Coordinates of C-alpha atoms in Angstrom, one line a residue:
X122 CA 0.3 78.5 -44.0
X123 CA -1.6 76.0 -41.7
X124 CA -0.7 72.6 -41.3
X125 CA -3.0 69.6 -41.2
X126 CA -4.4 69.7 -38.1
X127 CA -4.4 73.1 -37.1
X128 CA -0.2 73.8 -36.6
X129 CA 0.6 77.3 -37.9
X130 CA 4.1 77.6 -39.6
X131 CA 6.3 81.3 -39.8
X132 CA 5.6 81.6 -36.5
X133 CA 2.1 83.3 -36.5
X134 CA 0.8 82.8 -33.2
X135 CA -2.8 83.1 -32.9
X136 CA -4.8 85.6 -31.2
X137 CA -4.5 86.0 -27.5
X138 CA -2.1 83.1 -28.0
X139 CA 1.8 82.0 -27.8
X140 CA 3.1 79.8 -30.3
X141 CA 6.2 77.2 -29.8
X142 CA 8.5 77.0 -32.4
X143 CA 10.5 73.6 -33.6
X144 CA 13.8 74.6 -34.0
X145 CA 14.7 70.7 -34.2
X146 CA 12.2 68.2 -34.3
X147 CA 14.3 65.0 -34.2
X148 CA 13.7 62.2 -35.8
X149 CA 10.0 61.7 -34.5
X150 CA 8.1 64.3 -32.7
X151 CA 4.2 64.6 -33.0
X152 CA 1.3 65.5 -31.4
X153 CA -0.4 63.3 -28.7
X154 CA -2.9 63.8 -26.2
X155 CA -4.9 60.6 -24.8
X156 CA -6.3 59.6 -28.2
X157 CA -9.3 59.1 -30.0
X158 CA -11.5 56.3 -29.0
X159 CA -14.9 55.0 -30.0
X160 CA -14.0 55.1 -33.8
X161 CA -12.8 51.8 -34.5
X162 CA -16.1 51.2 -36.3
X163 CA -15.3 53.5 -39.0
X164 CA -11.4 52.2 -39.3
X165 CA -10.2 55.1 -36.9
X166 CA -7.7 54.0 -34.1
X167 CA -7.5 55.5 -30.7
X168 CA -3.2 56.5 -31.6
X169 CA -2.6 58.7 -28.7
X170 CA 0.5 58.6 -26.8
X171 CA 2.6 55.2 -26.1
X172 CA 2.7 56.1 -22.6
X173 CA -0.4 58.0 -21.5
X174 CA 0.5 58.0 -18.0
X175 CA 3.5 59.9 -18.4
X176 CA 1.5 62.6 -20.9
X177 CA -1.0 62.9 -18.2
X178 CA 2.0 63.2 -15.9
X179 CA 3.5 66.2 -17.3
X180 CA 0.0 67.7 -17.8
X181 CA -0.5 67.9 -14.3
X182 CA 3.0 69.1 -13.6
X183 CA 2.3 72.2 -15.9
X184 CA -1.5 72.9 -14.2
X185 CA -3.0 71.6 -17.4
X186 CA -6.2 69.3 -17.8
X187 CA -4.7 65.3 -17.9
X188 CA -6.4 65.2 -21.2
X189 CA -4.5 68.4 -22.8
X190 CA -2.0 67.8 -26.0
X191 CA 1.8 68.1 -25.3
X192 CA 4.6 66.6 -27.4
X193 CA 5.8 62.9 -27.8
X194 CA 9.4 63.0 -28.7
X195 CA 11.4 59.8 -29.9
X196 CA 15.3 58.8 -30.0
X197 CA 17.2 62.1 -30.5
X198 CA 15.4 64.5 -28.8
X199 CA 14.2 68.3 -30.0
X200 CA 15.0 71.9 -29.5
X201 CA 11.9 74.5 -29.3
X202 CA 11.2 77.9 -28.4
X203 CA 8.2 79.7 -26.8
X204 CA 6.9 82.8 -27.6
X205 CA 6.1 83.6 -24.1
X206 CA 6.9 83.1 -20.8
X207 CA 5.6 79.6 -19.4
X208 CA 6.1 76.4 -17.4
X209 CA 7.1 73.0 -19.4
X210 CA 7.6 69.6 -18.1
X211 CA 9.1 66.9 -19.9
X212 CA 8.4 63.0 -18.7
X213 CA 9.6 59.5 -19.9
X214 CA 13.1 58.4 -20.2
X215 CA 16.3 60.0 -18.9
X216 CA 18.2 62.7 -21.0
X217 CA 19.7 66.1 -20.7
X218 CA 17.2 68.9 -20.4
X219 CA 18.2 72.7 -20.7
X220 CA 16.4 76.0 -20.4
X221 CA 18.5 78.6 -22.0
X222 CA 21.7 77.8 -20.1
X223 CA 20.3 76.4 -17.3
X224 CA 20.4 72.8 -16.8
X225 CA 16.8 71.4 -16.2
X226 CA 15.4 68.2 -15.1
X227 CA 12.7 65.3 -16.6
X228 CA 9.9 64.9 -14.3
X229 CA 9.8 68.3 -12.7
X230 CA 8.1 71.7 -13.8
X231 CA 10.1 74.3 -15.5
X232 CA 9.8 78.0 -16.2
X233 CA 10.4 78.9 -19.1
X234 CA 11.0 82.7 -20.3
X235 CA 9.3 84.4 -23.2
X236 CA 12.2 83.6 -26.3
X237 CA 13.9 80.9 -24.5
X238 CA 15.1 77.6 -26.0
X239 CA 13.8 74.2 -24.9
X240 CA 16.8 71.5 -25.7
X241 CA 15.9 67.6 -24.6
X242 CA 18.8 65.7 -25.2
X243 CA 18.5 62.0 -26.7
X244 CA 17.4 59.4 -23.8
X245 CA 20.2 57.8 -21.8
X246 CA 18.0 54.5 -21.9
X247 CA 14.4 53.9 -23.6
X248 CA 13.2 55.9 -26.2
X249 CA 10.7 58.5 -25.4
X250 CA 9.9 61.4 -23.8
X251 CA 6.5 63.6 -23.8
X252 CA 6.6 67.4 -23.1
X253 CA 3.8 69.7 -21.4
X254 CA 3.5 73.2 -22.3
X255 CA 1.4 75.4 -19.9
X256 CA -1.9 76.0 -21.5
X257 CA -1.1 72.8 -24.1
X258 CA -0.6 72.3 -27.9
X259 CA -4.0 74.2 -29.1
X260 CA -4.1 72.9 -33.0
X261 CA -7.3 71.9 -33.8
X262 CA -8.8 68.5 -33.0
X263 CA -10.1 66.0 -35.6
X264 CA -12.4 63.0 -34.2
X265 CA -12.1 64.8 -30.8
X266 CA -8.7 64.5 -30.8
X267 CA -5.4 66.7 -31.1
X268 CA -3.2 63.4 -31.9
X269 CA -1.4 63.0 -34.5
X270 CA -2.3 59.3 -36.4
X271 CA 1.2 58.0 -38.0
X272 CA -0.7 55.2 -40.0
X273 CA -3.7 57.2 -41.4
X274 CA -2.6 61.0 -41.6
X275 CA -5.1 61.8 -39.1
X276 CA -4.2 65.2 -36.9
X277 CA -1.6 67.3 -37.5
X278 CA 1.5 66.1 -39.3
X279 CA 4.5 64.6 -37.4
X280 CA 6.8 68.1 -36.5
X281 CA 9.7 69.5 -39.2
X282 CA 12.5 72.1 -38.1
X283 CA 10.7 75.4 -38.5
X284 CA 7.0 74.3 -37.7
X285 CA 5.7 76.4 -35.5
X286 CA 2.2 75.2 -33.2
X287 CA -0.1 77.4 -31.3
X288 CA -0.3 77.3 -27.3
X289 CA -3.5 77.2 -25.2
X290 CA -4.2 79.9 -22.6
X291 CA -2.9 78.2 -19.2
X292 CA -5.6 77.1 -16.8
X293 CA -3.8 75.8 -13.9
X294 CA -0.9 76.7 -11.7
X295 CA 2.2 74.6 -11.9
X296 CA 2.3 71.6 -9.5
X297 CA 4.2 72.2 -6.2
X298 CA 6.5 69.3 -6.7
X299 CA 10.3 69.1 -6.7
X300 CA 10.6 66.2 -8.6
X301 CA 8.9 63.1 -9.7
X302 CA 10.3 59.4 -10.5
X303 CA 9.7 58.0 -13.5
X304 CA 9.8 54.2 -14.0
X305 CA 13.1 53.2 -15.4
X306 CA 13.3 51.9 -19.3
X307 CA 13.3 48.3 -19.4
X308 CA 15.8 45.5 -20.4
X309 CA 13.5 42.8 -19.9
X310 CA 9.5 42.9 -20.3
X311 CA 7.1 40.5 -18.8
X312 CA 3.8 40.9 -20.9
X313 CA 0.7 39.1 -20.0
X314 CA -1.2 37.2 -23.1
X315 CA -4.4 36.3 -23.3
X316 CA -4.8 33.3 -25.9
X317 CA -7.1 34.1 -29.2
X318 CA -8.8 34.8 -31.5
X319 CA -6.7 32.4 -33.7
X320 CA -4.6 30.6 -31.8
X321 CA -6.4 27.9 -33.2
X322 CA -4.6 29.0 -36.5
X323 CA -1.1 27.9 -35.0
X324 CA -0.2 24.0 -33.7
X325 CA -0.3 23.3 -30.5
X326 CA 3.7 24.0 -30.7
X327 CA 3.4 27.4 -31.5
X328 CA 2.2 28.6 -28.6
X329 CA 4.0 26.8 -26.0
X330 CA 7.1 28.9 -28.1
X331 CA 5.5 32.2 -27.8
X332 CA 4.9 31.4 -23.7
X333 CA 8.6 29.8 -23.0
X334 CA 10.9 31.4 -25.1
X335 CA 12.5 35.2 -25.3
X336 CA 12.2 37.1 -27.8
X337 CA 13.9 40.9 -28.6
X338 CA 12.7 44.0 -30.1
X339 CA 13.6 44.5 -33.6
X340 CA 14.6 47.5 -34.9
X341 CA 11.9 47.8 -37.3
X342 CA 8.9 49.3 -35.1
X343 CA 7.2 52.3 -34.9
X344 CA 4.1 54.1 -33.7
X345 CA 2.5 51.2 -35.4
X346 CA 3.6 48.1 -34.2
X347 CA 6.7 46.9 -32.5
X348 CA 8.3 43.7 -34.3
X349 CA 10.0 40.8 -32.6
X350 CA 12.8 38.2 -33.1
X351 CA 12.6 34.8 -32.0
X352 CA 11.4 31.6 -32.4
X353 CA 8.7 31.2 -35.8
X354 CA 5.3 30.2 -34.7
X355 CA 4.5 27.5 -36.9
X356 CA 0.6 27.2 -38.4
X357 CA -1.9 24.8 -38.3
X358 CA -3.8 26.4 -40.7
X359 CA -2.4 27.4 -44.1
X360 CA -4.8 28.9 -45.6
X361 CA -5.7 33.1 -46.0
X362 CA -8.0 34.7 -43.1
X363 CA -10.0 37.2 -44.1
X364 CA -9.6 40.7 -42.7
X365 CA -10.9 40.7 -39.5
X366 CA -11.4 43.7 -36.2
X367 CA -7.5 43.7 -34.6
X368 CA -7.1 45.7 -31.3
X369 CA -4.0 47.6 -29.4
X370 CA -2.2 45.0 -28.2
X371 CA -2.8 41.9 -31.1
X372 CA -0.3 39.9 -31.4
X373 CA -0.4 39.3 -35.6
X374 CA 1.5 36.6 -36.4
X375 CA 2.6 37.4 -40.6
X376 CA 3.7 34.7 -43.1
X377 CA 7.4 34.7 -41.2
X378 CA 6.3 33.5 -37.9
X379 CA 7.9 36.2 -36.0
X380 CA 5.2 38.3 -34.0
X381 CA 4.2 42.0 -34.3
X382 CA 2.7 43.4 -31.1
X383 CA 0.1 46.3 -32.2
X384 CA 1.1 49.9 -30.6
X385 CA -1.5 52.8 -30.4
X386 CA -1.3 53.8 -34.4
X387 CA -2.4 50.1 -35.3
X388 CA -4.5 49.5 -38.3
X389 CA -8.1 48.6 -36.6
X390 CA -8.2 45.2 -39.6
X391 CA -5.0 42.7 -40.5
X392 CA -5.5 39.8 -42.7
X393 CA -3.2 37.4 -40.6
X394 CA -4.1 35.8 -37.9
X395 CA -3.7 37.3 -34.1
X396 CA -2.7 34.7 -31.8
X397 CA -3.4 36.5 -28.6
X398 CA -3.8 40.0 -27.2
X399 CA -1.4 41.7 -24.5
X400 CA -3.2 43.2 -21.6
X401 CA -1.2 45.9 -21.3
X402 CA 1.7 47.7 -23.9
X403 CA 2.8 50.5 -22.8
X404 CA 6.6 49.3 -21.5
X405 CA 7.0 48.5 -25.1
X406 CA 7.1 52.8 -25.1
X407 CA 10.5 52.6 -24.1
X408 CA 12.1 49.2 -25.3
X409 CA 15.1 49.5 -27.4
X410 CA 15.7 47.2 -30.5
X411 CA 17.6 44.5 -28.4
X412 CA 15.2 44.6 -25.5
X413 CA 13.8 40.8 -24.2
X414 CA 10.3 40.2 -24.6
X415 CA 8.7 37.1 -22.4
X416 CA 5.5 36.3 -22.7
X417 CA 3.6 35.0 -20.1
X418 CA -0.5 32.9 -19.7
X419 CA -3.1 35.3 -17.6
X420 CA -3.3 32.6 -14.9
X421 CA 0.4 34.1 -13.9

């Protein structure tokens, strides 16, 4: 039976091919690779992983391409098996790795034997990891992409115990590293705003709250958007916008005041007004409900 997207499930691995098997998905685990771009025109976002250094990361520890498909895993890890022997690597935040019995390690590669059981522990701090497989998660692309598309249902289907998805053949050798450093999960992010396209929508007030006050990560976030708690942005302008072109990193502004930063699965129109756009999201990968968000003008 094949799964949206290309996964296979009983195990069938196709020919000339391994498979790896979800034993235990956890309570997210999908299918990145760097994304699908160029199709916001026709309502398609890029998705992709949160962090695609680190994807790219454990690619390249695993000899695969940068712009191969692994695994994004979130909050409580994920057990899987491989049908044959190969190398993994698992980046992003902190947490107990095994191989079998043996204790691994994030940020390095591992051999794995044919029938032997992945386990990645939940993260110590932050929220994600994303896992390499020699030879990478083959299912079949949509749009040019492998990733799955939380928001629209594009690519294959976020992972359930059982699943089972089919493995590339490996192009590369492992890298000859014994370890890499990973940035460390954050307890306080800085993110750079550039003003617009409706600022104008909010009093002069408003943003001089979103610049010089913290805010924290709620707890209601996802793949989507990640929500924060602070200080309301009042509005100038009462009235309904029309659904306009929003872009990773808008910060929408809904009839509450509190902000919503967009993350990789954003919708690519909002009706409320965006009062600026963050340069750059991707520590928002790893921040935990609780985590301080400062904003901060581009002249900083």
């Amino acid at each position: 039976m094949a799964l949206a997207g290309g996964g296979v499930t009983g195990g069938i691995a196709p020919a000339g091919g391994g498979v790896l098997r979800v034993l235990r998905a956890g309570a997210l685990s999908t299918v990145q690779d760097q994304g699908r771009p160029g199709w916001a025109h026709l309502g398609v976002p890029r998705s992709g992983a949160l962090d695609p250094a680190a994807l790219r990361l454990a690619n390249r520890l695993v000899g695969n391409p940068e712009t191969a498909a692994g695994l994004e895993v979130t909050v409580t890890g994920c057990a899987l098996r491989l049908s044959r022997a190969g190398t993994v690597a698992i980046t992003g935040a902190d947490a107990d790795v095994r191989v079998g019995d043996r204790p691994g390690d994030v940020g390095r590669p591992l051999a794995v034997p044919a029938g032997a059981v992945v386990s990645l522990g939940p993260p110590r701090a932050g929220l994600r990891n994303w896992l390499a497989v020699a030879g990478g998660i083959a299912v079949a692309p949509v749009l040019g992409s492998r990733s799955t598309d939380t928001l629209s249902g594009l690519g294959p289907p976020p992972l359930r115990d059982g699943d089972s998805l089919p493995l590339g053949d490996p192009t590369g050798d492992p890298a000859p590293v014994d370890f890499t450093i990973g940035p460390p999960a954050p307890t306080e992010l800085r993110l750079r705003l550039r003003p617009g396209p409706r600022d104008d929508w909010f009093t002069p007030a408003a943003l001089g709250l979103l610049l010089g006050t913290a805010y924290t990560v709620s707890a209601v976030g996802d793949r989507v958007g990640a929500r924060l708690i602070g200080a309301a942005l009042p509005r100038a302008v009462a009235g309904e916008l029309p659904s306009e072109g929003v872009v990773l990193g808008a910060v929408q502004v809904p009839a509450d005041g509190q902000p919503l930063i967009f993350l990789a699965d954003h919708p690519t129109t909002g009706g409320y007004p965006v009062v600026g756009v963050v340069d750059d999201v991707t520590g928002l990968a790893q921040a935990r409900p609780g985590t301080t968000v400062r904003f901060h003008g581009p002249q900083r």
